[in-house]
Short mmCIF file of C-alpha atoms and ligand atoms in Angstrom, two decimals:
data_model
loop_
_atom_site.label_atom_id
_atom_site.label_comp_id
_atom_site.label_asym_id
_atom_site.label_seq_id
_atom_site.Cartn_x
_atom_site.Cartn_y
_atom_site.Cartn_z
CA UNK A 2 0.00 0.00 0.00
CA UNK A 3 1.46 3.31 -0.91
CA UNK A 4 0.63 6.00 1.38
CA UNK A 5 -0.97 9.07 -0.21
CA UNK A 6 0.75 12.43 -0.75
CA UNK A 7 -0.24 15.87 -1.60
CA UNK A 8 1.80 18.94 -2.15
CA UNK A 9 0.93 22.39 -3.06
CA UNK A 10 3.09 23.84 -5.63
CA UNK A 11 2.98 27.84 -4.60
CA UNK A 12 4.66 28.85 -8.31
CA UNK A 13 6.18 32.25 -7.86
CA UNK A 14 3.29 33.23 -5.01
CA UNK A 15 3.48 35.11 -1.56
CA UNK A 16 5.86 37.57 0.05
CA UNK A 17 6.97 35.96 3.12
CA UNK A 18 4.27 37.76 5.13
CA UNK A 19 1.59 36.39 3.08
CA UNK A 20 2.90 33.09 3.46
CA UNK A 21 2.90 33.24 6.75
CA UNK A 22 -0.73 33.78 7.05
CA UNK A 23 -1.72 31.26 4.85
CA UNK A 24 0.03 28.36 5.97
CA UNK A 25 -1.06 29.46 9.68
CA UNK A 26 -4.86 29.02 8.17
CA UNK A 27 -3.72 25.80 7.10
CA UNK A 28 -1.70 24.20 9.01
CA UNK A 29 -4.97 23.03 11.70
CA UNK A 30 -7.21 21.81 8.77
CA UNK A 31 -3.91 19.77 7.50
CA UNK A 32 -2.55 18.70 11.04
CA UNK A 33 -6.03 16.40 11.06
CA UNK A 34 -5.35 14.67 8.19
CA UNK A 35 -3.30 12.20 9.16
CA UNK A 36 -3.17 9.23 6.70
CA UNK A 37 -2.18 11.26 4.10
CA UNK A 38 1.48 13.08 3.68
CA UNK A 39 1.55 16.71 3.07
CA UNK A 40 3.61 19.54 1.79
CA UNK A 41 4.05 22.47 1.15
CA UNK A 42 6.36 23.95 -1.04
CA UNK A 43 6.96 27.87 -1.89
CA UNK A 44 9.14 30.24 -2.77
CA UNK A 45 12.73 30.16 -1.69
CA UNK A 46 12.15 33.00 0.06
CA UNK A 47 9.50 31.82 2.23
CA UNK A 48 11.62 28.37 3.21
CA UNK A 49 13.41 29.73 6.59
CA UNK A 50 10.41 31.41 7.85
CA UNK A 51 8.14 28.57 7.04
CA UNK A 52 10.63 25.58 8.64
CA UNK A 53 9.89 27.21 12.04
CA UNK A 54 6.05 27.69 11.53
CA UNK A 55 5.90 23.71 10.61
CA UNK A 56 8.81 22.53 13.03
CA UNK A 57 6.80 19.62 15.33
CA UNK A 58 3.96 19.54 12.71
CA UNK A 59 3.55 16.87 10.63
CA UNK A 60 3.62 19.12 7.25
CA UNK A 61 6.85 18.71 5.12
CA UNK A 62 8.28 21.55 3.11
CA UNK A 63 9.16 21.25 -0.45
CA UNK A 64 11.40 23.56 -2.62
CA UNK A 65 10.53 24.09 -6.38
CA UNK A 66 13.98 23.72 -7.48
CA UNK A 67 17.84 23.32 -6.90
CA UNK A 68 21.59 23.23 -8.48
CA UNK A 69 23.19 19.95 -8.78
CA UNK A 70 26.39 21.69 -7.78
CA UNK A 71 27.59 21.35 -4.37
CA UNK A 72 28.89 25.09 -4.42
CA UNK A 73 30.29 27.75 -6.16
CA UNK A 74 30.33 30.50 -8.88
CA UNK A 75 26.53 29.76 -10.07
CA UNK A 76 24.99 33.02 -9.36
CA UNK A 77 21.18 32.59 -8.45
CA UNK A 78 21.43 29.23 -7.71
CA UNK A 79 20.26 27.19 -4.60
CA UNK A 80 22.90 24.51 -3.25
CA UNK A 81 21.08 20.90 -2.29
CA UNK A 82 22.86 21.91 0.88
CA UNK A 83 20.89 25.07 1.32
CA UNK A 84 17.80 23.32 0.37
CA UNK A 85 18.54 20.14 2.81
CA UNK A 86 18.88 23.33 5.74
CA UNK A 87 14.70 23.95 5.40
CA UNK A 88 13.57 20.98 3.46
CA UNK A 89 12.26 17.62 2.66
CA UNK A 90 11.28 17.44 -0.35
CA UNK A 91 12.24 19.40 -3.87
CA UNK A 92 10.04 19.87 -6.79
CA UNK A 93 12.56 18.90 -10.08
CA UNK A 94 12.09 19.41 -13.75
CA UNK A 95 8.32 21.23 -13.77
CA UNK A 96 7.36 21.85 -17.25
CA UNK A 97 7.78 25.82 -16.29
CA UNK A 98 11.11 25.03 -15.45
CA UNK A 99 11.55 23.03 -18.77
CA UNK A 100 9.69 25.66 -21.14
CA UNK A 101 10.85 28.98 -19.62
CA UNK A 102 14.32 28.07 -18.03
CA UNK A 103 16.28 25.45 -20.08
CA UNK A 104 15.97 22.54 -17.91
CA UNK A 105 16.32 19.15 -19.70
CA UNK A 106 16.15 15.80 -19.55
CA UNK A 107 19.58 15.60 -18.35
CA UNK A 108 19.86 18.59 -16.14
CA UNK A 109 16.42 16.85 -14.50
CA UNK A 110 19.22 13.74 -14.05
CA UNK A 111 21.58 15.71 -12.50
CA UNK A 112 19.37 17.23 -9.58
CA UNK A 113 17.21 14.40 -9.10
CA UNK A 114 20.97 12.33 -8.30
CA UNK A 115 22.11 15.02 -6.10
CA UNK A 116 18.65 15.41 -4.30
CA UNK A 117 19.09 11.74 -3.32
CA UNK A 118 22.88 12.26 -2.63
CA UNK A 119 21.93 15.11 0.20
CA UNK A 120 19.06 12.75 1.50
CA UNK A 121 16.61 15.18 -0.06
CA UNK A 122 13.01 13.49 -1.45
CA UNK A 123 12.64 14.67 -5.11
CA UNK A 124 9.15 15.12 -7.13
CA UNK A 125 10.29 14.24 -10.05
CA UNK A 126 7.76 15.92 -12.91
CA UNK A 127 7.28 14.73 -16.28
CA UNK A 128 4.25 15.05 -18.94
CA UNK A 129 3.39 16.12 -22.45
CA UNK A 130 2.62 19.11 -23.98
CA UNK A 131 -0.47 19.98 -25.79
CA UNK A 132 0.72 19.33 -29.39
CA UNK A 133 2.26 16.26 -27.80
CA UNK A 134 -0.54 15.25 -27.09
CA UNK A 135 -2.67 16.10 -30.20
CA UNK A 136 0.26 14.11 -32.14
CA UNK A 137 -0.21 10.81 -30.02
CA UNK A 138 3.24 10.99 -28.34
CA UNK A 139 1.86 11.11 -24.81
CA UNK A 140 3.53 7.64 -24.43
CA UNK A 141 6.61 8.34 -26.45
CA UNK A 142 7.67 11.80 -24.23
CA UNK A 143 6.74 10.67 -20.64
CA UNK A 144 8.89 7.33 -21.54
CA UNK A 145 11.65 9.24 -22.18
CA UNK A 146 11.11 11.92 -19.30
CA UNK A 147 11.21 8.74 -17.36
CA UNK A 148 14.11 6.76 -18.35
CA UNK A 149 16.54 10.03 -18.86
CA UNK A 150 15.13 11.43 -15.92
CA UNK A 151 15.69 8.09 -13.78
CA UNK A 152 19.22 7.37 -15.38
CA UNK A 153 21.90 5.59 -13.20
CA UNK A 154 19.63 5.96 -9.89
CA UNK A 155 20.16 2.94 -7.68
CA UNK A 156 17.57 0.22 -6.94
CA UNK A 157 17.53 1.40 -3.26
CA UNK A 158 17.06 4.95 -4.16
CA UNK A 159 14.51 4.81 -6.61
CA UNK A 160 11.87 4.20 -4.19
CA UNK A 161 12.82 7.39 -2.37
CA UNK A 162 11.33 9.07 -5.22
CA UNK A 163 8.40 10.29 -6.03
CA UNK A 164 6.97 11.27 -10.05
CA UNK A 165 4.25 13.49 -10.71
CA UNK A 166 2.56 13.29 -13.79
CA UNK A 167 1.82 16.10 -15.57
CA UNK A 168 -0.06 17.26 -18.73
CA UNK A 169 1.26 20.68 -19.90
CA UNK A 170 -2.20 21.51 -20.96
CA UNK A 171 -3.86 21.00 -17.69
CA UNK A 172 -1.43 23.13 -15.98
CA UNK A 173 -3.16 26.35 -14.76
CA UNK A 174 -6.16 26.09 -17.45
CA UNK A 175 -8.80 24.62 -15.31
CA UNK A 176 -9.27 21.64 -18.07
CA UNK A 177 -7.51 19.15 -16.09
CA UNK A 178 -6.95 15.64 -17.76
CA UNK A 179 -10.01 12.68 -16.94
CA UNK A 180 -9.29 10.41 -14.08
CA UNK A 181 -8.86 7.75 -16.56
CA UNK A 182 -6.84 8.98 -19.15
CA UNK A 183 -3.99 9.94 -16.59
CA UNK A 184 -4.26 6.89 -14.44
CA UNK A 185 -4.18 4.95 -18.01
CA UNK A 186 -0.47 7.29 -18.50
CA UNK A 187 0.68 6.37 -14.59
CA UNK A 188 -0.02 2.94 -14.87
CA UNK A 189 1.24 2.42 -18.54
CA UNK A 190 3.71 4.89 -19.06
CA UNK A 191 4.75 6.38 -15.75
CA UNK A 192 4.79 2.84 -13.48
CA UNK A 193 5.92 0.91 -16.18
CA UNK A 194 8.81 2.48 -17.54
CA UNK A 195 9.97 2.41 -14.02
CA UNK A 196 9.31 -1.23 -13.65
CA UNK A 197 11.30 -1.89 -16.99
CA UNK A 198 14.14 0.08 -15.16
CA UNK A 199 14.42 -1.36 -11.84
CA UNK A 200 11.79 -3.93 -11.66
CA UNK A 201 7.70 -4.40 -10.78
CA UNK A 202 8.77 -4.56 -7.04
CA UNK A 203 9.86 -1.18 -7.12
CA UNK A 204 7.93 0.63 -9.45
CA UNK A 205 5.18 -0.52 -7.15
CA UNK A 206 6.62 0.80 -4.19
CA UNK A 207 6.75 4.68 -5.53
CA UNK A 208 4.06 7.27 -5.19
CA UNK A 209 3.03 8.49 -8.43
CA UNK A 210 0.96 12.29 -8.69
CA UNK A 211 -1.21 13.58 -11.10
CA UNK A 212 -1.15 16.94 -11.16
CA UNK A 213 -2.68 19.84 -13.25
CA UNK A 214 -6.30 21.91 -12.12
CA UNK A 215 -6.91 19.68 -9.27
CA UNK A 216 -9.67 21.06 -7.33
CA UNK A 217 -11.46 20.27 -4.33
CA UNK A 218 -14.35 19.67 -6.51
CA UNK A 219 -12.49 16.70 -8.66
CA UNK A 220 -9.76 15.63 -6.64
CA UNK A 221 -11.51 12.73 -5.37
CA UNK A 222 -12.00 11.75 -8.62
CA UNK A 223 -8.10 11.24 -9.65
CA UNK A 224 -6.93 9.74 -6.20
CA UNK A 225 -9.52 6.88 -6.30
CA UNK A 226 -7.68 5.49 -9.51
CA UNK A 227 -5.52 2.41 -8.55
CA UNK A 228 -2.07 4.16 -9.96
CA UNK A 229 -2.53 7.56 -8.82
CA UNK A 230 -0.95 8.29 -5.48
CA UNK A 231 -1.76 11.87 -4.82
CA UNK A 232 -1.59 15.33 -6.22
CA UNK A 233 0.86 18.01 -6.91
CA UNK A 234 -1.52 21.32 -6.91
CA UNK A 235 -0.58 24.49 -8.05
CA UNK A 236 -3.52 27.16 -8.15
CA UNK A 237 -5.36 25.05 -5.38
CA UNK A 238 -2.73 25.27 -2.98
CA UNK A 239 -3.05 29.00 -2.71
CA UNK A 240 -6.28 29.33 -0.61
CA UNK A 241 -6.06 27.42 2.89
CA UNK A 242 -9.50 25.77 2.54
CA UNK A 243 -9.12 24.60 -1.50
CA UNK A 244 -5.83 22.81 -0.31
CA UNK A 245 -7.41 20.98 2.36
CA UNK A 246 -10.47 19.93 1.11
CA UNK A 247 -7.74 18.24 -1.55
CA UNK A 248 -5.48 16.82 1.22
CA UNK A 249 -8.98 15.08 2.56
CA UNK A 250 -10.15 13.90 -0.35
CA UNK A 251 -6.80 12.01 -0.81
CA UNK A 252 -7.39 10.46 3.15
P1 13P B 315 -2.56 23.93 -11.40
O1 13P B 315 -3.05 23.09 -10.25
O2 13P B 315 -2.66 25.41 -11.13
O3 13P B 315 -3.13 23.51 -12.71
O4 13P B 315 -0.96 23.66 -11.49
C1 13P B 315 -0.50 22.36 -11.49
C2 13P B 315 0.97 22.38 -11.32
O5 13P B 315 1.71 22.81 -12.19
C3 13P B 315 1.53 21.90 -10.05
O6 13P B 315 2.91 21.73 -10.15
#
């Protein structure tokens, strides 16, 4: 049985103040659920600030992204060290991160391999883009995301991982994928590319997420499907009572 997780992606939301009210607003409703794991991840910013609110809750904190380099002349990047400081969990390769900032399959590599290496649990994010997806490569892209993504990761790591599926077009457009169609791309794409990998055992053993325009209204939906795990949720994670009404539906 893998145990359900949800994390709210913030994006590029919230001054440190207004994170700080938020997560207070949400950190009661969230505290209840307690089958379910939950994080939170927002801006770097927020990440010192946030550690204390959370420190002896059961609510993990997530960055959105980090240098595979241990140190040095990288100027704007985030160490795993600094992350490993505030957090337990880092979002790698979003499909912002892969359309607007360069990242690739192999940069994805890189950080998810020095996320483990720093003890660091990595949501590792792959899915298609629209025209992708109107060409029939859904299967093609996410296999590849997958194996390049995954390359040269140990058995006994692997299963500190966790993937989260997905569809460029459902990110932030409120037409989020149907239950069946992504757990159809988990099960067959996602869990099975991983099982090709590093065997059935394992691939069983990690948490898969769908993720784009999860609401309270639908999420219930999605995590009843036997290969989806849990959600990553960006716009929902913004308003205390969207995000927990998720985190409950996943319970
Ligand atoms: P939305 O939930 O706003 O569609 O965003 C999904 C997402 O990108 C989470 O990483």
């Amino acid at each position: 049985m893998r145990r359900p997780l949800v994390a709210g992606n913030w994006k590029m939301n919230k001054t440190v103040e207004q994170a700080t009210l938020l997560v207070a607003n949400m950190v009661p409703g969230l505290q209840a659920v307690k089958t379910v794991d939950r994080v939170i991840c927002p801006p770097f910013t927020s990440l010192m600030t946030l550690s204390g609110m959370l420190a002896g809750t059961e609510i993990g904190l997530g960055a959105q992204n980090l240098h595979w380099e241990a140190s040095g002349a990288f100027t704007g990047e985030v160490s795993p060290e600094m992350v490993k400081e505030f957090c337990q969990y880092v979002i790698i390769g979003h499909s912002e991160r892969r359309a607007y900032f360069g990242e690739t399959d192999q940069s994805v590599n890189l950080k998810v391999k020095a996320s483990l290496a720093i003890g660091l649990t990595p949501i590792v994010c792959v899915g298609e883009t629209l025209e992708e997806n109107e060409t029939r490569r859904t299967e093609a892209v996410v296999s590849r995301q997958v194996k390049l993504g995954f390359e040269g990761i140990s058995k006994e790591d692997v299963e500190k991982t966790i993937v989260a599926y997905e569809p460029v077009w459902a990110i932030g457009t409120g037409r989020a994928a149907s239950a069946e169609m992504a757990n159809d791309i988990i099960g067959n794409s996602v869990r099975k590319n991983l099982a090709s990998l590093f065997g059935s055992d394992q691939a069983e053993k990690i948490r898969i997420l769908y993720g784009g325009s999860v609401k309270g209204e639908n999420a219930a939906e999605f995590f009843a499907k036997s290969d989806i795990d849990g959600g990553l949720i960006g716009g929902a994670s913004l308003k205390a009572e969207d995000f927990i009404k998720i985190v409950e539906a996943a319970a």
